[in-house]
Amino acid sequence: MSNAMNGKSLKMAEGHEKYDLIIGLEIHVEPKTNSKMFCSCSADFWEKEPNTQTCPVCLGLPGALPLVNKKAVELMIKTGLALHSEIRRKTKFDRKHYFYPDLPKGYQLSQYDEPICEGGYISVSGVDGSEKQIAITRIHMEEDVAKALHAKDATGEYTLIDYNKSGVPLFELVTEPVINSSDEAWEFAKKYQQILRYLGVSDADIEKGQMRCEPNISIQKKGTWKYENGEIIPTTDAPLLERVEVKNIGSIRFMKNAIDYEFNRLVELAEAGEEIRQQTRGWNPAKGKTEFQRYKETAQDYRYFPDPDIPPLEISEEMIDSIKKEVPELPDEKIWRYEKDFGISAYDAGILVEDKAKAEYVEQIFAAANNTTEIITDAVKFLNGIGASWSNNAGKSIVESSLQPKALIEVITLLHSGDITRNAASQLVEKLLNEGGNVSELVEKLGLKVLNDTGALEKFVDEAIAENPNAVADYKSGKMNAIGFLMGQVMRKSGGSAKPGDVQTLLKDKLSQL
Amino acid sequence: MSTIITQDDIKHLEKISMIRLSDEERNTFTPQLTSILEYVEKLGEVDTKDVPETTQVTGIVNVLREDEVKPTFTQEQALANAPEQERGYFKIRGSLKNIAADA
Amino acid sequence: MNLARKTIPELRTMLDSKEISVRELTNSILQQVQQKDGDLKSFLTIFSEKELSPAIDAAQKAIDEGKATDLTGIPCSVKDIFNMVGTRTTASAKILDNYIAPYESTVTSRLKNAGAIIVGKVNMDAWAHGSSTETSDYGPSHNPWDITRHPGGSSGGSASSVAGGQVPYSVGTETAGSIRGPAAATGITGFKGTYGRVSRYGVIAMGSSLDSPGPLTRTVEDAATIMKYISGHDAHDGTSIQESALNIDLSARKDLKGLKIGISNDYFSGAIQPGVSARVKEALEVMKSLGAEIREVEMLNPEYAVAVYTIVCRSEVSSNLARYTGTRYGTFKNDPVQTVYDVFMNNRSIFGFEAKRRSMTGSYVLSKGYYDKYYRKAQQVRTLIRQDYDKIFQDVDVFISPTLPNIAEVIGDALNNPLFGEMADLLICASAMAGIPGISVPVGLTENMPVGMQIIGPAKAEERIAQVAHVYQTATEFHKLVPANYE
């Protein structure tokens, strides 16, 4: 890094101290439905031939009428329940008007003033490490637009449109502007993604564009603002600084990068006394920076009104109750329970529940352990130790390994009964992860059973002493460390089946007799 | 009192409605919109305090469709009316410069 | 003998008795269509015998096998607002000049399934914006009673094709007056059901919360018969009411004894042409003689309903017309462009002036800062209009008034009134906004032009109003009047 750059970041670091970072998020997610939001075309548009999944409704043909996908509504209610939102009992769809080549009807079916979900929160770790609830303003339903490709030929620029994506359901979640760091924003989005996956509501697959993030970012001088009734308001005579919106970011990590980038850029502008104008920017992942798109001169007027084609929805208590039953135990609840019941640290528990499949696997292990804390404690050690490194190396989830939940518990039971050593147990788990197999057969085959035969152990000890006169001499001359080397030799000879304690006692005994 | 519509108002409406009027049409429509608004502003005489809105008259609620995929248009059918197409896509001329999709 | 002047039961008998074949009947009707369309300009698309052959053969087969419905083998026209697979569907708007529908509306699908022979698609005001067909991008249709005059609208081509003796019946649509109005203007019967009674699926939308397809016919009996086939719940239309098809029993009422008819002075005075009021009052006397009791009822000023209609419908129009950009279907203007918005703009500027006006008025009243003043206010008054009807229908069984305030004007006379379409619907807007059914029947002539009377009933009371209209028609001969030059 050049000196100039160092100088610059130093100056900026000073600047950062003067400002608060204020972020609100908008996150679009595609729920997992078979069909589109308002018609029966397949919602699975990924890598399909263009315009092969369309009908009068999603092409916006004259005279076509929308019909609401029941599953999409249920999935949104499920999401709202999981995020502690209020589910509106009366809700409706509205038309949001604007012109764009990817929007077939000239309006998007969305929800304006009666979103299905209002309020709610996701907890993240705040700056000081304590829990911080990020308030959700609303989650509403809308339809996705078509895919537009931009091209150019001798006649000039043109646009190609594929309507396969047109009309696919979308959830739009909006948070209050209460996020104060890129880490919080990152964690919020990560946890939302994790919850959606737990719920089976969405795969939230970044690669497939199933989750898109749009942060609204502003900086304000410390002590010049407060957050009240959902709004950032000034507390001094000075006007607040304008906010910047970064549109359509296709990854949670990029969103974090974009926020960091904008924080720096805004602080630099403010420190240089330059005006910050309200604007929309885009994230350029190749350059690792945001790029100006346009100024927001006036708020766009979408001329919303209730869609006359779709009768309103009245969501009944029965519907909510039956959906409530389908909401599974969520990661935060699991972490809390593991901590309470088994004394597992929040950190360890967090790794265990990172995705639903793994959490289910872990639950099977706990069940096989009869919920016994001692066994579970060791199981967690293996899972987050050998298990985690296996996953890293293999690039796969432990769920995909050959280690059966019952097998792991068998290994730990053998360890606790003193039938195998911890070293042997580790070897076994490693083996089981890669190849699976029957635990007792493996113990037999690999000769891992603890050597309870004193005669055999004595033989190994004698051999080790005889083969390593130097080490013996060292020991005798007071270099107590030498015993470690000799123990290693014995352990190797026993193939790991000897209990280290036994070996040490016998070695000391024999050496003292020399 | 009642709203007076100017040519600038009409030009703004042309922009948001994506419609171009000829000068003659604009000259005709400007006073006409004023008189239309004057006419509908009669409704100001009606007391609607606490009156709910009626946006649909049937009283129907909860028309929901099962999440089933049904056969749809082939690519050929979808594109049958397309003024221009390329490799299975609808083709629209012109750039997207300074055009905002604010969805 | 013009077979298009026959009623549906008359033609049914001829076909079933093999007095005539479906092909002969169709050809005879096609001849009437061709012969008169030079004057009347009812049709935008006329199908050839060849194109109709599969339908003709299927209908004949059904008759021969004794499987005919009431409509099997009987020709008709439909408004060019219905998508019909493989046919040009324009809503009389040039931007759709080359749009070939790739799917079928529920109404035409049901007509076809019943064996109806749809011989062509008829003219209308462009996008159904108007009450005269004068806003049609293809020029106006003409009133067979006086071809210097329009036939009413927006289903004007439906009306001229039936009144002019081209086809026995037609199916149109009404948003506020577009069936009843042209029926009145041309001396035929027009039946608009409760909103949601007939599916809107595949009907090019005008005012989505109002649009209601329905028949234009020679008699109430024919209208009731067609309703039987086109009504009934449709899963493709979320606003379709959960009712089976209307099966109206017209024989159940022989007179009007015990019937309480509501009238309101506002609907007979002021802008209402004296000759029109007079004919309807005479009709009321006839109904009185048949046993009905007439009561004066208090109604909201009908001008409020026109204002509500203007706001609500134009808002919906501005939204419904937003999809016409000429980029997926319809016209493509190959003018030089910079951006895609130039393409949109070029294509959308093909809209006729009325579509432009309505669209922009709708955009205005929906705009930020005006929504409450106009749109919300209008929808609140709409509630009061509905309550108004709820109230009067506690006292009376039906509400009766002239259908139109005046006889059909000379073409071109009213075009410069920016609210012309709405003002012609003065007496209809309230019932349209309330979504309740109405039927218009001819009650004689004034200045040698037909006058229509509408009978309005509460929601879902189609059977009641049809029975009343039928009793009146049975007692009178006005529905049998035929324009002299178009027998």
Coordinates of N, CA, C and O in Angstrom, one line a residue, chain A residues 75-188:
Chain A
L75 N -47.1 -18.9 2.5 CA -45.6 -18.9 2.8 C -45.3 -17.5 3.4 O -44.5 -17.4 4.3
M76 N -46.0 -16.4 2.9 CA -45.7 -15.1 3.5 C -46.2 -15.1 5.0 O -45.5 -14.5 5.8
I77 N -47.4 -15.6 5.2 CA -47.9 -15.6 6.6 C -46.9 -16.4 7.5 O -46.6 -15.9 8.6
K78 N -46.4 -17.5 7.0 CA -45.4 -18.3 7.7 C -44.2 -17.5 8.1 O -43.7 -17.5 9.2
T79 N -43.7 -16.8 7.1 CA -42.5 -15.9 7.3 C -42.8 -14.9 8.3 O -42.0 -14.7 9.2
G80 N -44.0 -14.2 8.2 CA -44.3 -13.2 9.1 C -44.4 -13.7 10.6 O -43.9 -13.1 11.5
L81 N -45.0 -14.9 10.7 CA -45.1 -15.5 12.0 C -43.7 -15.8 12.6 O -43.5 -15.5 13.8
A82 N -42.8 -16.3 11.8 CA -41.5 -16.6 12.2 C -40.7 -15.3 12.6 O -39.8 -15.4 13.5
L83 N -41.1 -14.2 12.0 CA -40.3 -12.9 12.3 C -41.1 -12.0 13.3 O -40.8 -10.9 13.4
H84 N -42.1 -12.6 13.9 CA -42.8 -11.9 15.0 C -43.6 -10.7 14.4 O -43.9 -9.8 15.1
S85 N -44.0 -10.8 13.1 CA -44.8 -9.8 12.5 C -46.3 -9.9 12.9 O -46.7 -11.0 13.2
E86 N -47.0 -8.8 12.8 CA -48.5 -8.9 12.8 C -49.0 -9.3 11.5 O -48.5 -8.8 10.5
I87 N -49.9 -10.3 11.4 CA -50.5 -10.6 10.2 C -51.8 -9.9 10.0 O -52.7 -10.0 10.8
R88 N -51.9 -9.1 9.0 CA -53.1 -8.3 8.7 C -54.3 -9.2 8.4 O -54.1 -10.1 7.6
R89 N -55.4 -9.0 9.1 CA -56.5 -9.9 8.8 C -57.2 -9.5 7.5 O -57.9 -10.3 6.9
K90 N -57.1 -8.2 7.1 CA -57.7 -7.8 5.9 C -56.5 -7.2 5.0 O -55.8 -6.3 5.5
T91 N -56.4 -7.7 3.9 CA -55.3 -7.2 3.0 C -55.8 -7.2 1.6 O -56.8 -7.8 1.2
K92 N -55.0 -6.6 0.7 CA -55.5 -6.5 -0.7 C -54.2 -6.3 -1.6 O -53.1 -6.0 -1.1
F93 N -54.4 -6.3 -2.9 CA -53.4 -6.0 -3.8 C -53.6 -4.7 -4.5 O -54.8 -4.3 -4.7
D94 N -52.6 -4.0 -4.8 CA -52.7 -2.7 -5.5 C -51.9 -2.7 -6.7 O -50.9 -3.5 -6.9
R95 N -52.2 -1.8 -7.6 CA -51.5 -1.6 -8.8 C -50.5 -0.5 -8.7 O -50.9 0.6 -8.2
K96 N -49.2 -0.7 -9.0 CA -48.2 0.3 -8.9 C -47.7 0.6 -10.3 O -47.2 -0.3 -11.0
H97 N -47.9 1.8 -10.7 CA -47.7 2.1 -12.1 C -46.4 2.8 -12.5 O -46.0 3.7 -11.8
Y98 N -45.7 2.2 -13.4 CA -44.6 2.9 -14.1 C -44.3 2.2 -15.4 O -44.8 1.1 -15.6
F99 N -43.6 2.8 -16.2 CA -43.3 2.2 -17.5 C -41.9 1.7 -17.6 O -40.9 2.4 -17.2
Y100 N -41.7 0.4 -18.0 CA -40.4 -0.1 -18.2 C -40.5 -1.3 -19.1 O -41.5 -2.0 -19.0
P101 N -39.5 -1.6 -20.0 CA -39.7 -2.7 -20.9 C -39.9 -4.1 -20.3 O -40.5 -4.9 -20.9
D102 N -39.5 -4.2 -19.0 CA -39.6 -5.6 -18.4 C -40.9 -5.7 -17.7 O -41.2 -6.7 -17.0
L103 N -41.8 -4.6 -17.7 CA -43.0 -4.7 -16.9 C -44.2 -4.7 -17.9 O -44.6 -3.7 -18.4
P104 N -44.8 -5.9 -18.1 CA -45.7 -6.1 -19.2 C -47.0 -5.2 -19.1 O -47.5 -4.8 -20.1
K105 N -47.5 -5.1 -17.9 CA -48.9 -4.5 -17.8 C -48.8 -2.9 -17.7 O -49.8 -2.3 -17.7
G106 N -47.6 -2.4 -17.5 CA -47.5 -1.0 -17.2 C -47.8 -0.7 -15.7 O -47.8 0.4 -15.3
Y107 N -48.1 -1.8 -15.0 CA -48.2 -1.7 -13.6 C -47.7 -3.0 -13.0 O -47.8 -4.1 -13.6
Q108 N -47.3 -2.9 -11.8 CA -46.9 -4.1 -11.0 C -47.9 -4.4 -10.0 O -48.3 -3.5 -9.3
L109 N -48.3 -5.6 -9.9 CA -49.3 -5.9 -8.8 C -48.4 -6.0 -7.5 O -47.4 -6.8 -7.4
S110 N -48.8 -5.2 -6.5 CA -48.0 -5.1 -5.3 C -49.0 -4.9 -4.1 O -50.2 -5.0 -4.3
Q111 N -48.5 -4.5 -3.0 CA -49.3 -4.1 -1.9 C -48.9 -2.8 -1.4 O -47.7 -2.6 -1.0
Y112 N -49.8 -1.9 -1.3 CA -49.4 -0.5 -0.9 C -49.6 -0.2 0.6 O -48.7 -0.2 1.3
D113 N -50.9 -0.1 1.0 CA -51.1 0.3 2.4 C -51.6 -0.8 3.3 O -51.8 -0.6 4.4
E114 N -51.8 -2.0 2.7 CA -52.2 -3.1 3.5 C -51.3 -4.4 3.3 O -51.8 -5.4 2.8
P115 N -50.0 -4.3 3.7 CA -49.2 -5.4 3.5 C -49.6 -6.6 4.3 O -50.2 -6.4 5.4
I116 N -49.3 -7.8 3.9 CA -49.8 -9.0 4.7 C -49.1 -9.0 6.1 O -49.7 -9.2 7.1
C117 N -47.8 -8.6 6.1 CA -47.1 -8.6 7.4 C -46.6 -7.2 7.8 O -46.1 -6.5 7.0
E118 N -46.9 -6.8 9.0 CA -46.5 -5.6 9.5 C -45.7 -5.8 10.8 O -46.0 -6.6 11.7
G119 N -44.6 -5.0 11.0 CA -43.8 -5.1 12.2 C -43.0 -6.4 12.2 O -42.8 -7.1 11.2
G120 N -42.4 -6.7 13.4 CA -41.6 -7.9 13.6 C -40.1 -7.5 13.7 O -39.8 -6.3 13.6
Y121 N -39.3 -8.5 13.9 CA -37.8 -8.1 14.0 C -37.0 -9.4 13.8 O -37.5 -10.5 13.8
I122 N -35.7 -9.1 13.6 CA -34.7 -10.2 13.6 C -33.6 -9.7 14.6 O -33.2 -8.5 14.5
S123 N -33.1 -10.5 15.5 CA -32.1 -10.1 16.4 C -30.7 -10.3 15.8 O -30.4 -11.3 15.2
V124 N -29.9 -9.3 16.0 CA -28.5 -9.5 15.6 C -27.6 -9.1 16.7 O -28.1 -8.6 17.8
S125 N -26.3 -9.2 16.6 CA -25.3 -8.8 17.6 C -25.0 -7.3 17.4 O -24.6 -7.0 16.3
G126 N -25.3 -6.5 18.4 CA -25.0 -5.1 18.3 C -23.5 -4.8 18.4 O -22.7 -5.7 18.5
V127 N -23.2 -3.5 18.3 CA -21.8 -3.1 18.3 C -21.1 -3.6 19.6 O -20.0 -4.1 19.5
D128 N -21.8 -3.5 20.7 CA -21.1 -3.9 22.0 C -21.3 -5.4 22.2 O -21.0 -5.9 23.3
G129 N -21.8 -6.2 21.3 CA -21.9 -7.6 21.4 C -23.2 -8.1 22.0 O -23.6 -9.2 22.0
S130 N -24.0 -7.1 22.5 CA -25.3 -7.5 23.1 C -26.3 -7.7 22.0 O -26.1 -7.3 20.8
E131 N -27.5 -8.3 22.3 CA -28.5 -8.6 21.3 C -29.2 -7.3 20.9 O -29.5 -6.5 21.7
K132 N -29.4 -7.1 19.6 CA -30.1 -5.9 19.1 C -31.2 -6.4 18.2 O -30.9 -7.2 17.2
Q133 N -32.4 -5.9 18.4 CA -33.5 -6.3 17.6 C -33.6 -5.3 16.4 O -33.8 -4.1 16.7
I134 N -33.5 -5.8 15.2 CA -33.7 -4.9 14.0 C -35.2 -4.9 13.7 O -35.7 -6.0 13.3
A135 N -35.8 -3.8 13.8 CA -37.3 -3.8 13.5 C -37.6 -3.8 12.1 O -37.0 -3.2 11.2
I136 N -38.6 -4.7 11.7 CA -39.1 -4.8 10.4 C -40.3 -3.9 10.2 O -41.2 -4.0 11.1
T137 N -40.3 -3.2 9.2 CA -41.5 -2.3 9.0 C -42.6 -3.1 8.4 O -43.7 -3.1 8.9
R138 N -42.3 -3.9 7.4 CA -43.4 -4.6 6.7 C -42.8 -5.7 5.8 O -41.6 -5.6 5.4
I139 N -43.6 -6.6 5.4 CA -43.2 -7.5 4.3 C -44.5 -7.6 3.4 O -45.6 -7.9 3.9
H140 N -44.3 -7.3 2.2 CA -45.5 -7.4 1.3 C -45.2 -8.3 0.1 O -44.0 -8.6 -0.2
M141 N -46.3 -8.6 -0.6 CA -46.2 -9.5 -1.8 C -46.2 -8.7 -3.0 O -46.9 -7.7 -3.1
E142 N -45.4 -9.1 -4.0 CA -45.5 -8.5 -5.3 C -45.1 -9.5 -6.4 O -44.7 -10.6 -6.1
E143 N -45.2 -9.1 -7.6 CA -44.8 -9.9 -8.7 C -43.5 -9.5 -9.3 O -43.2 -8.3 -9.4
D144 N -42.7 -10.4 -9.8 CA -41.4 -10.0 -10.4 C -41.6 -9.6 -11.8 O -42.7 -9.8 -12.4
V145 N -40.7 -8.9 -12.4 CA -40.8 -8.4 -13.7 C -40.1 -9.4 -14.7 O -39.5 -10.4 -14.2
A146 N -40.1 -9.2 -16.0 CA -39.4 -10.0 -16.9 C -37.9 -9.8 -16.9 O -37.4 -8.9 -16.2
K147 N -37.2 -10.7 -17.6 CA -35.7 -10.5 -17.7 C -35.4 -9.7 -19.0 O -35.9 -10.0 -20.0
A148 N -34.7 -8.6 -18.8 CA -34.3 -7.8 -19.9 C -32.8 -7.9 -20.2 O -32.0 -7.7 -19.3
L149 N -32.4 -8.2 -21.4 CA -31.0 -8.2 -21.8 C -30.8 -7.0 -22.7 O -31.6 -6.7 -23.6
H150 N -29.6 -6.4 -22.6 CA -29.3 -5.3 -23.4 C -28.3 -5.7 -24.5 O -27.4 -6.4 -24.2
A151 N -28.6 -5.2 -25.7 CA -27.7 -5.7 -26.8 C -27.5 -4.5 -27.8 O -28.2 -3.5 -27.6
K152 N -26.7 -4.7 -28.7 CA -26.3 -3.7 -29.7 C -26.0 -4.3 -31.0 O -25.3 -5.3 -31.0
D153 N -26.4 -3.7 -32.1 CA -26.0 -4.1 -33.4 C -25.8 -2.9 -34.3 O -25.8 -1.8 -33.8
A154 N -25.6 -3.1 -35.6 CA -25.4 -2.0 -36.5 C -26.5 -1.0 -36.4 O -26.2 0.2 -36.6
T155 N -27.7 -1.4 -36.1 CA -28.8 -0.5 -36.1 C -28.9 0.3 -34.8 O -29.7 1.2 -34.7
G156 N -28.1 -0.1 -33.8 CA -28.1 0.6 -32.6 C -28.4 -0.3 -31.4 O -28.3 -1.5 -31.5
E157 N -28.7 0.3 -30.2 CA -29.0 -0.4 -29.0 C -30.4 -1.0 -29.0 O -31.3 -0.4 -29.6
Y158 N -30.5 -2.1 -28.4 CA -31.9 -2.7 -28.3 C -32.0 -3.6 -27.0 O -31.0 -3.8 -26.4
T159 N -33.2 -4.0 -26.7 CA -33.4 -4.8 -25.5 C -34.1 -6.1 -25.9 O -35.0 -6.0 -26.7
L160 N -33.7 -7.1 -25.3 CA -34.4 -8.4 -25.5 C -35.1 -8.8 -24.2 O -34.6 -8.7 -23.1
I161 N -36.4 -9.3 -24.4 CA -37.2 -9.6 -23.2 C -37.6 -11.0 -23.1 O -38.1 -11.6 -24.1
D162 N -37.4 -11.6 -21.9 CA -37.8 -13.0 -21.7 C -38.9 -12.9 -20.5 O -38.5 -12.5 -19.4
Y163 N -40.1 -13.3 -20.8 CA -41.1 -13.2 -19.8 C -41.3 -14.4 -18.9 O -42.2 -14.5 -18.1
N164 N -40.3 -15.4 -18.9 CA -40.4 -16.5 -18.0 C -40.4 -16.1 -16.6 O -41.1 -16.7 -15.7
K165 N -39.7 -15.0 -16.3 CA -39.6 -14.6 -14.9 C -40.8 -13.7 -14.5 O -41.1 -13.4 -13.3
S166 N -41.4 -13.1 -15.5 CA -42.5 -12.2 -15.3 C -43.6 -12.9 -14.5 O -44.2 -13.9 -14.8
G167 N -44.0 -12.2 -13.3 CA -45.1 -12.8 -12.5 C -44.7 -13.8 -11.5 O -45.5 -14.3 -10.7
V168 N -43.4 -14.0 -11.3 CA -42.9 -14.9 -10.3 C -43.1 -14.2 -8.9 O -42.9 -13.0 -8.9
P169 N -43.6 -14.9 -7.9 CA -43.9 -14.1 -6.6 C -42.6 -13.6 -6.0 O -41.5 -14.2 -6.1
L170 N -42.7 -12.5 -5.3 CA -41.6 -11.9 -4.6 C -42.2 -11.4 -3.2 O -43.3 -10.8 -3.2
F171 N -41.4 -11.6 -2.2 CA -41.6 -11.0 -0.9 C -40.7 -9.7 -0.8 O -39.5 -9.9 -1.0
E172 N -41.2 -8.6 -0.5 CA -40.4 -7.5 -0.2 C -40.4 -7.1 1.3 O -41.4 -6.8 1.8
L173 N -39.2 -7.3 1.9 CA -39.1 -7.0 3.3 C -38.5 -5.6 3.4 O -37.5 -5.4 2.7
V174 N -39.0 -4.8 4.3 CA -38.4 -3.5 4.5 C -38.1 -3.3 6.0 O -39.0 -3.6 6.8
T175 N -36.9 -2.9 6.4 CA -36.6 -2.7 7.8 C -36.7 -1.2 8.1 O -36.7 -0.3 7.2
E176 N -36.8 -0.9 9.4 CA -36.7 0.5 9.9 C -35.2 0.9 9.7 O -34.3 0.0 9.6
P177 N -35.0 2.2 9.6 CA -33.6 2.6 9.5 C -32.8 2.6 10.8 O -32.5 3.6 11.4
V178 N -32.7 1.4 11.3 CA -32.1 1.2 12.7 C -30.8 0.3 12.6 O -30.3 -0.1 13.6
I179 N -30.3 0.1 11.4 CA -29.1 -0.7 11.3 C -27.9 0.3 11.3 O -28.0 1.3 10.5
N180 N -26.9 0.1 12.1 CA -25.8 1.0 12.2 C -24.5 0.6 11.8 O -23.5 1.3 12.1
S181 N -24.4 -0.6 11.2 CA -23.1 -1.0 10.7 C -23.3 -2.0 9.6 O -24.4 -2.6 9.5
S182 N -22.2 -2.2 8.8 CA -22.4 -3.2 7.7 C -22.4 -4.6 8.3 O -23.0 -5.5 7.7
D183 N -21.8 -4.8 9.5 CA -21.9 -6.1 10.1 C -23.3 -6.4 10.5 O -23.8 -7.6 10.3
E184 N -24.0 -5.5 11.1 CA -25.4 -5.7 11.5 C -26.2 -6.0 10.2 O -27.1 -6.9 10.2
A185 N -26.0 -5.2 9.2 CA -26.8 -5.5 7.9 C -26.5 -6.9 7.4 O -27.4 -7.6 7.0
W186 N -25.2 -7.2 7.4 CA -24.8 -8.6 7.0 C -25.5 -9.6 7.8 O -26.1 -10.6 7.3
E187 N -25.5 -9.5 9.1 CA -26.1 -10.5 10.0 C -27.6 -10.6 9.8 O -28.2 -11.7 9.8
F188 N -28.2 -9.4 9.6 CA -29.6 -9.4 9.4 C -30.0 -10.2 8.2 O -30.9 -11.1 8.2

